[in-house]
Structures are given as C-alpha cells and as structure tokens.
XYZ file of C-alpha atoms in Angstrom:
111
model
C 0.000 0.000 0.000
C 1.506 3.136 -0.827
C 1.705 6.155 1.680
C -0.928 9.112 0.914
C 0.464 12.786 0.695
C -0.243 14.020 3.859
C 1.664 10.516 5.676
C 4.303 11.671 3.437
C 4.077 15.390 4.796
C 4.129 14.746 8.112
C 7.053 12.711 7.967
C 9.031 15.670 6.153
C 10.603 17.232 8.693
C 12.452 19.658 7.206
C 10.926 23.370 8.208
C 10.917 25.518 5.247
C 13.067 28.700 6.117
C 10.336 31.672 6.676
C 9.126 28.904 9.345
C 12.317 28.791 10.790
C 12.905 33.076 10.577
C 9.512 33.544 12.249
C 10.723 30.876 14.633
C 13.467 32.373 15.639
C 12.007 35.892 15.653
C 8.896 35.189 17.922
C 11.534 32.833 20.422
C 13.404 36.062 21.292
C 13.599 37.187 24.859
C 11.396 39.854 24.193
C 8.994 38.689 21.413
C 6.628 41.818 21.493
C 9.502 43.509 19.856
C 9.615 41.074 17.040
C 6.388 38.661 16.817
C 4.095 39.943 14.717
C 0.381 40.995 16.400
C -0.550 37.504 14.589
C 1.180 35.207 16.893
C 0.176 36.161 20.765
C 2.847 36.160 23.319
C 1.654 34.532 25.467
C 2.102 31.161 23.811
C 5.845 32.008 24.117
C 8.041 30.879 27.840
C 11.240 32.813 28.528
C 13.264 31.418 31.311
C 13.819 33.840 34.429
C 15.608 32.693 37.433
C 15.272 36.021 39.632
C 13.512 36.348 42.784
C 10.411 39.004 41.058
C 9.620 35.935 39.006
C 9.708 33.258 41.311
C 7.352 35.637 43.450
C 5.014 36.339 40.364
C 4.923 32.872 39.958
C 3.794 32.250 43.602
C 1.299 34.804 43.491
C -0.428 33.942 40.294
C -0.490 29.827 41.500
C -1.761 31.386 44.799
C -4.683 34.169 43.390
C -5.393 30.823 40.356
C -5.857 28.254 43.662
C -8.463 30.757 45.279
C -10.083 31.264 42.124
C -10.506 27.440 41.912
C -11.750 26.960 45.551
C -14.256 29.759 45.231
C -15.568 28.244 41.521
C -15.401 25.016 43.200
C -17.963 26.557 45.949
C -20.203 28.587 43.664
C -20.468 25.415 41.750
C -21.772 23.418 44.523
C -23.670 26.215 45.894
C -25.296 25.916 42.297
C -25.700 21.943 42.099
C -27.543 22.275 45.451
C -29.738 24.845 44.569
C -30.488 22.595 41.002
C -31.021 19.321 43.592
C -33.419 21.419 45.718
C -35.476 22.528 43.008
C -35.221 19.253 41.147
C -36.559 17.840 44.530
C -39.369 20.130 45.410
C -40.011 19.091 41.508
C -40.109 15.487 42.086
C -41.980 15.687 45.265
C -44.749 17.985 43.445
C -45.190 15.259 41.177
C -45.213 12.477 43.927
C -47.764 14.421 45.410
C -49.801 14.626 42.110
C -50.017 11.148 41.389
C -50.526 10.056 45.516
C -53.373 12.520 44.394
C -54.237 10.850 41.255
C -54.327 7.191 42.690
C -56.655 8.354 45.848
C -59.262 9.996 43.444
C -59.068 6.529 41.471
C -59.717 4.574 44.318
C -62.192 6.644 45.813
C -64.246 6.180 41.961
C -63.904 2.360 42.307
C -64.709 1.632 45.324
C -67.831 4.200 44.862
C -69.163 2.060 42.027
C-alpha cells in the first residue's frame, strides 16, 4: 500500500526557512519587539531565574488556587440549589399522582 500525501508530509521534517525566521524571531527574549500581532505572546516561555519571578509565579499559583476553591464553591452552591429545586419538583409530582391514585380509588370503590 503506498503512503498518501499528507503521511508523506508529516514525515518531512524539514521546516521551510520563513518557518524557521519567524521561529526564531517570535523565540526572542522579548517577542513583542519582534512577533508579529498575529502570533500572541503569550504562547511564548522565557526562562527567568530572579527572585520578582519566582514571586510572580507564587502569586499567580496562589490568586489561580483561590479562584478554583471559590468556583469550586459557587459550583456546589449551584448543584444544590439545582437538587433542591429538582426535589421540590419530584416531590410535586409524587404528590400529584398520591393525588391521582386516591381519586381513582375513591371512583372504584364508589361504584
């Protein structure tokens, strides 16, 4: 069986040169001076080992973990609130049918 084109395009490795200018463009230290406003910079990491970024780091894993915790909590806060309607919902139709099943045996039992 022979390979289709895009099998054979993915195992081409080679990177045609603009790909490997924009590369190395966007992968400098400070990208917003080169990137273009096409490719955000966020997607790009630069390596800091001083003590501002270690803190900004801790911070922003810190201020993400509350974030989480209090989503976590509005969540449930929300599930309940769906359980307790969804139960005052089920009960309205238990109450229906205990209804229902009374007014059918009160008929029969008439006749």
């Amino acid at each position: 069986m022979r390979p289709s084109r895009a099998v054979k395009a993915a195992l081409n490795v080679t990177e045609p040169p603009i790909a490997l200018r924009v590369i190395s463009a966007t992968a400098s230290p400070t990208p917003q001076n080169f990137a273009s406003s096409s490719m955000p910079s966020s997607l790009m990491t630069v390596l800091s080992t001083s003590k501002q970024t270690a803190s900004a780091l801790r911070k922003i894993s810190f201020i993400s973990m509350i974030e989480d915790i209090l989503l976590g909590t509005f969540s449930m806060v929300v599930s309940f609130e769906i359980l307790d309607v969804s139960a005052s919902y089920l009960l309205t139709g238990a109450k229906r049918r205990i209804r229902e099943v009374l007014q059918s045996h009160r008929c029969k039992s008439t006749k």
